[in-house]
C-alpha cells in the first residue's frame, strides 16, 4: 500500500509538470566525485533461482537482477566462508573470517560493533552511510549515519523495525518496505557527500512467505525435480546422511503453508487464505505419503520461495530506477549478493550450511558504468571476505592490514591479478541445532572440495569432484585414483588454515549453546546474547 502511494505521488508529480517525465532528475551537485556504493543484499537467495545463472530447471525469470549482470559483471563462483546468515554478514563488514571477527554462529553470538568495519571507515572518510533492512547481528549497527533494521530475522508482513534505536511498526510486505525505505533515504540524503546504502532484504528466507500479489504466480506449475531430490547418501560421510534439513523430515506446516505466515492483517489473511485454502483442502483429501508427499512439498516450496525472489527482483528494478531518477546511477557501484546460497531440493534439502555448491556459492552481480564492462562473466574464486577491501579500495581508502580478503577492484577493471587465489578456506560451526549439520572445515578449488567433519562424534573426510560428479553425490576420498589429489589438498587445507590463522582450538561456544549428545548441560541459564535476541524477536 505504501509502495502504491509512493508510485501514485510520483505519477501525480509527473502529470503536474506535464512533459518530460521522468527527465527531471535532480542534478547530482556532489563535488566529491568518489563513487557511491549501493549494496543490495538478500537472505538465502541462491543462484538456481536467478535466470542469469541459467540453471537447467528454469525456475524463474529475474529480469531486473539479470539486467545488473548484463550491464556489468556476473560472478559465477562467489563463495562464502561459513554458510549462514550472521557469520556471512560479520565477514562482509569486517573482511575477516568468523574465528577473527568472533561471530561464528546465529545461536549465541553477538557482533562486537567496536571492531573496524568498512562502513565505519567509509564514514570516517566522508561518506554518508545507511543500513536498511535485515541486519541479524544482535548488537545495534555501528558506523551508520542512518539505520532502520528488522529486529532478528524480521517478519514478512507488517514488520516491527528499529530506526536509529527507536521502535517503529510498518504496514506492508517487507521486501517492498525495505526498498521504500531505501528510496526514501536516497531522496533525503546529504547530496554533498558520496554515499554507502546497504539495502538488505529478509527475503527469500524461510518461511518463504510470498507477497499477496504473487500468490498463484506460477499457475500451479509442476516443477522439474533436481536429480538428487531422493538422494540416499550412499558412500557418503555419516555427517551428511544424519541431517535435519530434509523436505521429507524437517518441513513444518508453516513451511508448507498449511498454516498462514504470522502477523498478517485480517484483510491480508483473507487474500492469503483465498489462494492457499482450496489447495490445502485438496492436499488434505489426497493425503499423499512417502515420495508423493515430498513431491507435493517440493512444489509448494518452489511456489513460495520463488515468489519471494520475484518480489526481490521487482524491488531491484525499483531501486535501480530510483537511482537513475536520483541522478547518481552513473557514478554508483551497485553490488547485488546474498549471505549464502540455498538448497532448492538438491539432496532432498532446503537450508544451507554445507560446503556443497548450492549453499557455498552465492550470487554476485556488480554494475559500475564506465568501469565494469557490460556482460562480463567472471569465473575466478571470489568471496564475501573480499567485499570490505573492495569497497575501501573503490573509495580510495587504505585497507587495514588485518583484513583477510582481497580487493576485487582489479578484477572489476578487467585485470585479474596473475596471483589471484585458486583455493579458498571454509569453516562451518553451528551444531546441533538448527538442522544438524556437523562442524566442518574444507578447502575448495576450481574442481575439488576436500571436507573434514571433525566434531563432536566424528572424524571423517570427503573428497568431491565437480568435474566428474557435479551433483556432489560421490565421495572419492578413499578412491586410490584420487590419492594424490587428497594428499595435495590436505596440504593446501593446512596451508590455508595457517594463512588465515585458524590454528588454535575453536572455543566450545563457537558451536552454539545447545549441548552435543552426551554433553552435560551447564547451569541451564540462557546467556545474555540469547536474552537480547529473544527480546529483539
Ligand atoms: C531459522 C530457520 C532455520 C535457518 C536459521 C538460520 N528456522 O532458525 O531454518 O537455518 O534461521 O537462517 S525457522 O523455522 O525460524 O524459519 S539464517 O539465514 O539466519 O542463517
Ligand atoms: Ca541467510
Short mmCIF file of C-alpha atoms in Angstrom, two decimals, residues 34-414:
data_model
loop_
_atom_site.label_atom_id
_atom_site.label_comp_id
_atom_site.label_asym_id
_atom_site.label_seq_id
_atom_site.Cartn_x
_atom_site.Cartn_y
_atom_site.Cartn_z
CA UNK A 34 34.21 9.37 -5.26
CA UNK A 35 31.79 6.63 -6.33
CA UNK A 36 28.65 5.88 -4.35
CA UNK A 37 28.07 2.32 -3.25
CA UNK A 38 24.68 0.62 -3.27
CA UNK A 39 24.83 -2.79 -1.70
CA UNK A 40 21.67 -4.83 -2.33
CA UNK A 41 21.78 -7.89 -0.19
CA UNK A 42 19.42 -10.85 0.13
CA UNK A 43 18.98 -13.60 2.64
CA UNK A 44 19.22 -17.18 1.38
CA UNK A 45 18.97 -16.23 -2.28
CA UNK A 46 20.58 -18.93 -4.36
CA UNK A 47 21.94 -18.87 -7.92
CA UNK A 48 19.49 -21.59 -9.07
CA UNK A 49 16.66 -19.05 -8.65
CA UNK A 50 18.25 -16.34 -10.81
CA UNK A 51 17.73 -16.67 -14.54
CA UNK A 52 21.07 -15.02 -15.34
CA UNK A 53 22.76 -18.11 -13.89
CA UNK A 54 20.88 -20.34 -16.32
CA UNK A 55 20.10 -23.34 -14.13
CA UNK A 56 18.52 -26.09 -16.19
CA UNK A 57 15.24 -26.24 -14.28
CA UNK A 58 14.46 -22.69 -15.48
CA UNK A 59 12.75 -21.98 -12.22
CA UNK A 60 12.16 -18.25 -12.52
CA UNK A 61 12.75 -15.21 -14.70
CA UNK A 62 14.54 -12.42 -12.85
CA UNK A 63 14.82 -9.64 -15.44
CA UNK A 64 15.95 -6.91 -13.06
CA UNK A 65 18.70 -8.90 -11.41
CA UNK A 66 19.74 -10.19 -14.83
CA UNK A 67 19.98 -6.61 -16.07
CA UNK A 68 22.60 -5.87 -13.43
CA UNK A 69 24.63 -8.73 -14.86
CA UNK A 70 24.04 -7.61 -18.44
CA UNK A 71 25.10 -4.05 -17.63
CA UNK A 72 28.02 -5.21 -15.51
CA UNK A 73 29.53 -8.45 -14.26
CA UNK A 74 28.14 -11.77 -13.13
CA UNK A 75 30.43 -13.72 -10.84
CA UNK A 76 29.94 -17.45 -11.17
CA UNK A 77 31.98 -18.51 -8.17
CA UNK A 78 31.45 -16.10 -5.35
CA UNK A 79 31.84 -18.36 -2.32
CA UNK A 80 31.07 -17.94 1.35
CA UNK A 81 33.38 -18.92 4.16
CA UNK A 82 30.75 -20.13 6.69
CA UNK A 83 27.37 -20.64 5.09
CA UNK A 84 24.93 -18.94 7.45
CA UNK A 85 23.49 -15.54 7.95
CA UNK A 86 25.12 -13.67 10.84
CA UNK A 87 28.58 -15.09 10.13
CA UNK A 88 28.41 -14.00 6.48
CA UNK A 89 27.29 -10.52 7.46
CA UNK A 90 30.05 -10.20 10.04
CA UNK A 91 32.57 -11.37 7.44
CA UNK A 92 31.37 -8.79 4.94
CA UNK A 93 31.56 -5.95 7.45
CA UNK A 94 34.97 -6.85 8.86
CA UNK A 95 36.70 -8.53 5.92
CA UNK A 96 37.57 -11.33 8.33
CA UNK A 97 36.79 -14.99 8.91
CA UNK A 98 34.49 -15.97 11.80
CA UNK A 99 37.37 -17.01 14.07
CA UNK A 100 38.74 -13.46 13.75
CA UNK A 101 35.54 -11.39 13.99
CA UNK A 102 34.06 -13.59 16.72
CA UNK A 103 30.70 -14.22 15.02
CA UNK A 104 30.71 -17.98 14.47
CA UNK A 105 27.02 -18.85 14.51
CA UNK A 106 23.48 -17.48 14.74
CA UNK A 107 22.73 -19.12 18.08
CA UNK A 108 24.76 -17.37 20.74
CA UNK A 109 26.99 -14.78 19.09
CA UNK A 110 26.68 -11.01 19.39
CA UNK A 111 28.58 -8.91 16.90
CA UNK A 112 31.24 -6.80 18.56
CA UNK A 113 30.36 -3.48 16.96
CA UNK A 114 33.51 -1.83 18.24
CA UNK A 115 35.51 -3.66 15.56
CA UNK A 116 36.78 -1.95 12.46
CA UNK A 117 34.24 -2.35 9.66
CA UNK A 118 34.18 -0.99 6.14
CA UNK A 119 31.12 1.26 6.76
CA UNK A 120 32.95 2.88 9.68
CA UNK A 121 35.99 3.54 7.53
CA UNK A 122 33.87 4.93 4.70
CA UNK A 123 32.03 7.19 7.13
CA UNK A 124 35.25 8.42 8.69
CA UNK A 125 36.47 9.24 5.17
CA UNK A 126 33.43 11.40 4.47
CA UNK A 127 30.83 9.00 3.09
CA UNK A 128 27.25 9.21 4.24
CA UNK A 129 26.24 5.72 5.34
CA UNK A 130 22.87 3.99 5.69
CA UNK A 131 21.84 0.47 6.62
CA UNK A 132 18.24 -0.56 5.88
CA UNK A 133 16.56 -3.96 6.32
CA UNK A 134 17.85 -7.23 7.73
CA UNK A 135 20.87 -6.88 9.98
CA UNK A 136 20.79 -10.00 12.18
CA UNK A 137 23.90 -9.36 14.22
CA UNK A 138 22.15 -8.88 17.61
CA UNK A 139 24.04 -5.74 18.65
CA UNK A 140 22.94 -2.40 17.20
CA UNK A 141 24.58 -1.31 13.94
CA UNK A 142 27.64 0.91 14.26
CA UNK A 143 29.22 3.03 11.56
CA UNK A 144 26.00 4.34 10.05
CA UNK A 145 24.51 7.85 9.88
CA UNK A 146 21.14 6.19 9.50
CA UNK A 147 19.94 2.71 10.28
CA UNK A 148 16.50 1.20 10.03
CA UNK A 149 16.59 -2.50 10.67
CA UNK A 150 14.39 -5.53 11.18
CA UNK A 151 14.96 -6.97 14.63
CA UNK A 152 16.38 -10.51 14.48
CA UNK A 153 15.12 -12.44 11.46
CA UNK A 154 12.31 -9.96 10.84
CA UNK A 155 8.80 -10.74 9.63
CA UNK A 156 7.45 -10.89 6.08
CA UNK A 157 4.33 -8.91 6.89
CA UNK A 158 3.85 -5.62 8.76
CA UNK A 159 7.28 -5.81 10.35
CA UNK A 160 8.28 -4.16 13.58
CA UNK A 161 11.50 -2.28 12.84
CA UNK A 162 14.10 -0.25 14.72
CA UNK A 163 15.03 3.15 13.33
CA UNK A 164 18.19 4.58 14.85
CA UNK A 165 17.33 2.83 18.12
CA UNK A 166 13.63 3.71 18.14
CA UNK A 167 10.94 1.03 17.65
CA UNK A 168 8.57 1.58 14.73
CA UNK A 169 5.98 -0.61 13.05
CA UNK A 170 5.26 -0.54 9.33
CA UNK A 171 2.41 -1.97 7.34
CA UNK A 172 3.06 -3.85 4.14
CA UNK A 173 5.21 -6.55 2.65
CA UNK A 174 8.74 -6.40 3.98
CA UNK A 175 10.57 -6.76 0.65
CA UNK A 176 8.65 -3.74 -0.69
CA UNK A 177 9.18 -1.81 2.53
CA UNK A 178 12.94 -2.29 2.53
CA UNK A 179 13.05 -0.71 -0.92
CA UNK A 180 10.59 2.03 0.03
CA UNK A 181 12.81 3.00 2.93
CA UNK A 182 15.95 2.79 0.80
CA UNK A 183 14.40 5.02 -1.87
CA UNK A 184 13.16 7.49 0.75
CA UNK A 185 16.65 7.65 2.20
CA UNK A 186 18.16 8.31 -1.22
CA UNK A 187 15.80 11.24 -1.66
CA UNK A 188 16.68 12.96 1.58
CA UNK A 189 20.40 12.15 1.78
CA UNK A 190 23.04 14.84 2.07
CA UNK A 191 23.87 15.47 -1.57
CA UNK A 192 27.25 16.99 -0.79
CA UNK A 193 28.72 13.61 0.12
CA UNK A 194 29.20 10.28 -1.63
CA UNK A 195 27.12 7.56 -0.02
CA UNK A 196 27.00 3.95 1.02
CA UNK A 197 23.49 2.49 1.03
CA UNK A 198 23.09 -1.06 2.32
CA UNK A 199 19.61 -2.24 1.33
CA UNK A 200 19.19 -5.67 2.85
CA UNK A 201 16.21 -7.94 2.27
CA UNK A 202 14.83 -10.57 4.56
CA UNK A 203 13.62 -12.49 1.51
CA UNK A 204 13.71 -15.24 0.46
CA UNK A 205 14.44 -16.63 3.95
CA UNK A 206 12.35 -19.42 5.46
CA UNK A 207 9.25 -19.47 5.86
CA UNK A 208 9.20 -18.14 2.29
CA UNK A 209 6.03 -16.06 2.58
CA UNK A 210 5.11 -14.53 -0.79
CA UNK A 211 3.63 -11.11 -1.40
CA UNK A 212 -0.13 -11.30 -1.84
CA UNK A 213 0.21 -10.06 -5.42
CA UNK A 214 2.34 -13.09 -6.24
CA UNK A 215 0.11 -15.82 -4.88
CA UNK A 216 -0.54 -18.19 -7.75
CA UNK A 217 2.11 -16.51 -9.92
CA UNK A 218 3.21 -19.89 -11.33
CA UNK A 219 -0.27 -21.14 -12.33
CA UNK A 220 0.20 -24.31 -10.27
CA UNK A 221 3.27 -25.30 -12.22
CA UNK A 222 4.68 -28.75 -11.60
CA UNK A 223 8.39 -28.08 -11.19
CA UNK A 224 11.19 -30.16 -12.64
CA UNK A 225 12.93 -32.02 -9.84
CA UNK A 226 16.63 -31.87 -9.14
CA UNK A 227 18.21 -35.27 -9.88
CA UNK A 228 19.12 -35.65 -6.20
CA UNK A 229 15.70 -34.98 -4.65
CA UNK A 230 15.75 -38.52 -3.26
CA UNK A 231 19.49 -38.75 -2.55
CA UNK A 232 20.24 -41.85 -0.48
CA UNK A 233 23.72 -40.59 0.53
CA UNK A 234 25.28 -43.94 -0.34
CA UNK A 235 29.04 -43.90 0.18
CA UNK A 236 28.89 -40.54 1.89
CA UNK A 237 30.01 -39.47 5.33
CA UNK A 238 27.63 -40.16 8.21
CA UNK A 239 27.65 -36.38 8.76
CA UNK A 240 25.77 -35.85 5.53
CA UNK A 241 23.17 -38.56 5.97
CA UNK A 242 22.41 -37.60 9.57
CA UNK A 243 20.97 -34.16 8.73
CA UNK A 244 17.80 -32.42 9.87
CA UNK A 245 17.03 -30.26 6.87
CA UNK A 246 15.11 -32.64 4.67
CA UNK A 247 11.96 -31.75 2.79
CA UNK A 248 10.91 -35.25 3.88
CA UNK A 249 11.55 -34.84 7.61
CA UNK A 250 12.06 -31.23 8.63
CA UNK A 251 9.37 -29.36 6.71
CA UNK A 252 6.79 -27.80 9.05
CA UNK A 253 3.17 -26.80 8.49
CA UNK A 254 4.35 -23.21 8.35
CA UNK A 255 6.86 -24.11 5.63
CA UNK A 256 4.12 -25.92 3.72
CA UNK A 257 1.65 -23.03 4.27
CA UNK A 258 -0.77 -25.41 5.92
CA UNK A 259 -0.60 -22.61 8.49
CA UNK A 260 -0.54 -18.97 7.37
CA UNK A 261 2.51 -16.75 7.77
CA UNK A 262 2.43 -14.77 11.01
CA UNK A 263 1.41 -11.18 11.61
CA UNK A 264 -0.95 -10.51 8.72
CA UNK A 265 -3.92 -8.17 9.00
CA UNK A 266 -7.43 -9.61 8.63
CA UNK A 267 -7.58 -8.35 5.10
CA UNK A 268 -4.20 -9.77 4.14
CA UNK A 269 -5.13 -13.08 5.71
CA UNK A 270 -8.32 -13.26 3.68
CA UNK A 271 -6.41 -12.90 0.43
CA UNK A 272 -3.83 -15.38 1.64
CA UNK A 273 -6.43 -17.98 2.51
CA UNK A 274 -8.27 -17.48 -0.76
CA UNK A 275 -5.19 -18.81 -2.52
CA UNK A 276 -3.91 -21.45 -0.12
CA UNK A 277 -7.03 -22.91 1.47
CA UNK A 278 -8.60 -24.61 -1.58
CA UNK A 279 -5.23 -26.11 -2.45
CA UNK A 280 -4.64 -27.21 1.12
CA UNK A 281 -8.05 -28.86 1.19
CA UNK A 282 -7.17 -30.82 -1.92
CA UNK A 283 -3.90 -31.83 -0.30
CA UNK A 284 -5.60 -32.98 2.90
CA UNK A 285 -8.10 -35.05 0.96
CA UNK A 286 -5.42 -36.67 -1.20
CA UNK A 287 -3.23 -37.18 1.89
CA UNK A 288 -0.07 -38.09 -0.05
CA UNK A 289 2.62 -40.15 1.68
CA UNK A 290 6.28 -41.01 1.14
CA UNK A 291 7.72 -39.72 -2.12
CA UNK A 292 4.37 -38.23 -3.15
CA UNK A 293 4.39 -36.11 -0.02
CA UNK A 294 7.95 -34.95 -0.69
CA UNK A 295 6.91 -34.04 -4.23
CA UNK A 296 3.90 -32.08 -3.03
CA UNK A 297 6.05 -30.21 -0.54
CA UNK A 298 8.75 -29.56 -3.12
CA UNK A 299 6.23 -27.92 -5.45
CA UNK A 300 4.73 -25.84 -2.67
CA UNK A 301 8.24 -24.84 -1.60
CA UNK A 302 9.14 -23.76 -5.13
CA UNK A 303 5.97 -21.69 -5.49
CA UNK A 304 6.66 -19.86 -2.25
CA UNK A 305 10.43 -19.47 -2.39
CA UNK A 306 10.43 -18.30 -6.00
CA UNK A 307 7.56 -15.88 -5.35
CA UNK A 308 9.71 -14.29 -2.65
CA UNK A 309 12.55 -13.97 -5.16
CA UNK A 310 10.14 -12.45 -7.68
CA UNK A 311 9.41 -9.67 -5.19
CA UNK A 312 13.13 -9.15 -4.65
CA UNK A 313 13.64 -8.90 -8.38
CA UNK A 314 10.88 -6.32 -8.77
CA UNK A 315 12.38 -4.31 -5.96
CA UNK A 316 15.84 -4.42 -7.51
CA UNK A 317 14.17 -2.82 -10.53
CA UNK A 318 12.53 -0.16 -8.35
CA UNK A 319 15.74 0.72 -6.57
CA UNK A 320 17.70 0.94 -9.81
CA UNK A 321 15.00 3.17 -11.26
CA UNK A 322 15.20 5.40 -8.19
CA UNK A 323 18.95 5.60 -8.57
CA UNK A 324 18.52 6.74 -12.17
CA UNK A 325 15.99 9.33 -11.10
CA UNK A 326 18.30 10.44 -8.34
CA UNK A 327 20.89 11.23 -10.98
CA UNK A 328 23.59 9.17 -9.30
CA UNK A 329 23.43 5.87 -11.20
CA UNK A 330 26.35 6.65 -13.47
CA UNK A 331 28.70 7.20 -10.53
CA UNK A 332 27.48 4.33 -8.39
CA UNK A 333 28.90 0.89 -7.83
CA UNK A 334 25.95 -1.46 -7.38
CA UNK A 335 26.69 -4.78 -5.78
CA UNK A 336 23.97 -7.41 -5.56
CA UNK A 337 24.55 -10.52 -3.47
CA UNK A 338 23.26 -12.82 -0.73
CA UNK A 339 24.55 -14.12 2.59
CA UNK A 340 24.79 -17.63 1.14
CA UNK A 341 23.16 -19.92 -1.37
CA UNK A 342 20.40 -22.40 -0.57
CA UNK A 343 19.25 -25.87 -1.47
CA UNK A 344 16.18 -25.98 -3.68
CA UNK A 345 15.54 -29.68 -3.24
CA UNK A 346 19.06 -30.87 -4.11
CA UNK A 347 19.93 -33.84 -1.86
CA UNK A 348 16.31 -33.60 -0.65
CA UNK A 349 17.16 -30.43 1.26
CA UNK A 350 16.22 -26.89 1.96
CA UNK A 351 18.53 -24.59 4.04
CA UNK A 352 22.29 -24.11 3.60
CA UNK A 353 25.37 -24.52 5.92
CA UNK A 354 27.23 -27.15 3.92
CA UNK A 355 30.35 -26.61 1.86
CA UNK A 356 28.47 -28.12 -1.10
CA UNK A 357 28.00 -25.99 -4.17
CA UNK A 358 24.37 -24.85 -3.77
CA UNK A 359 24.95 -23.33 -0.33
CA UNK A 360 28.61 -22.42 -0.79
CA UNK A 361 28.09 -20.37 -3.92
CA UNK A 362 26.25 -17.10 -3.57
CA UNK A 363 25.03 -14.75 -6.30
CA UNK A 364 27.16 -11.74 -7.15
CA UNK A 365 26.38 -9.12 -9.77
CA UNK A 366 28.32 -5.88 -9.99
CA UNK A 367 27.27 -2.89 -12.06
CA UNK A 368 29.55 0.11 -12.34
CA UNK A 369 29.15 2.13 -15.50
CA UNK A 370 32.41 3.07 -17.17
CA UNK A 371 34.42 0.60 -15.08
CA UNK A 372 32.87 -2.85 -15.31
CA UNK A 373 32.47 -3.97 -18.88
CA UNK A 374 28.84 -4.89 -19.61
CA UNK A 375 28.19 -8.61 -19.94
CA UNK A 376 31.34 -9.71 -18.11
CA UNK A 377 31.23 -13.27 -16.77
CA UNK A 378 33.78 -13.92 -14.10
CA UNK A 379 34.91 -17.44 -13.14
CA UNK A 380 37.54 -16.63 -10.52
CA UNK A 381 37.01 -17.78 -6.93
CA UNK A 382 35.96 -14.67 -5.06
CA UNK A 383 34.34 -14.46 -1.66
CA UNK A 384 32.25 -12.38 0.72
CA UNK A 385 35.50 -11.90 2.66
CA UNK A 386 36.69 -9.75 -0.27
CA UNK A 387 33.85 -7.23 -0.14
CA UNK A 388 35.16 -4.91 2.60
CA UNK A 389 38.51 -4.39 0.91
CA UNK A 390 36.81 -3.91 -2.45
CA UNK A 391 34.60 -1.14 -1.10
CA UNK A 392 37.53 0.50 0.61
CA UNK A 393 39.70 0.46 -2.47
CA UNK A 394 36.86 1.74 -4.65
CA UNK A 395 36.52 4.68 -2.24
CA UNK A 396 40.27 5.26 -2.20
CA UNK A 397 40.63 4.29 1.46
CA UNK A 398 43.56 2.33 2.81
CA UNK A 399 42.80 -1.33 3.57
CA UNK A 400 43.64 -2.42 7.12
CA UNK A 401 46.43 -4.98 7.07
CA UNK A 402 44.49 -7.45 9.23
CA UNK A 403 41.60 -7.81 6.78
CA UNK A 404 41.70 -11.28 5.24
CA UNK A 405 40.25 -10.92 1.77
CA UNK A 406 41.47 -9.20 -1.33
CA UNK A 407 40.00 -6.27 -3.21
CA UNK A 408 38.07 -7.22 -6.34
CA UNK A 409 38.76 -3.86 -7.94
CA UNK A 410 41.40 -5.13 -10.42
CA UNK A 411 39.05 -7.93 -11.48
CA UNK A 412 36.23 -5.41 -11.89
CA UNK A 413 38.53 -3.33 -14.06
CA UNK A 414 39.24 -6.37 -16.21
#
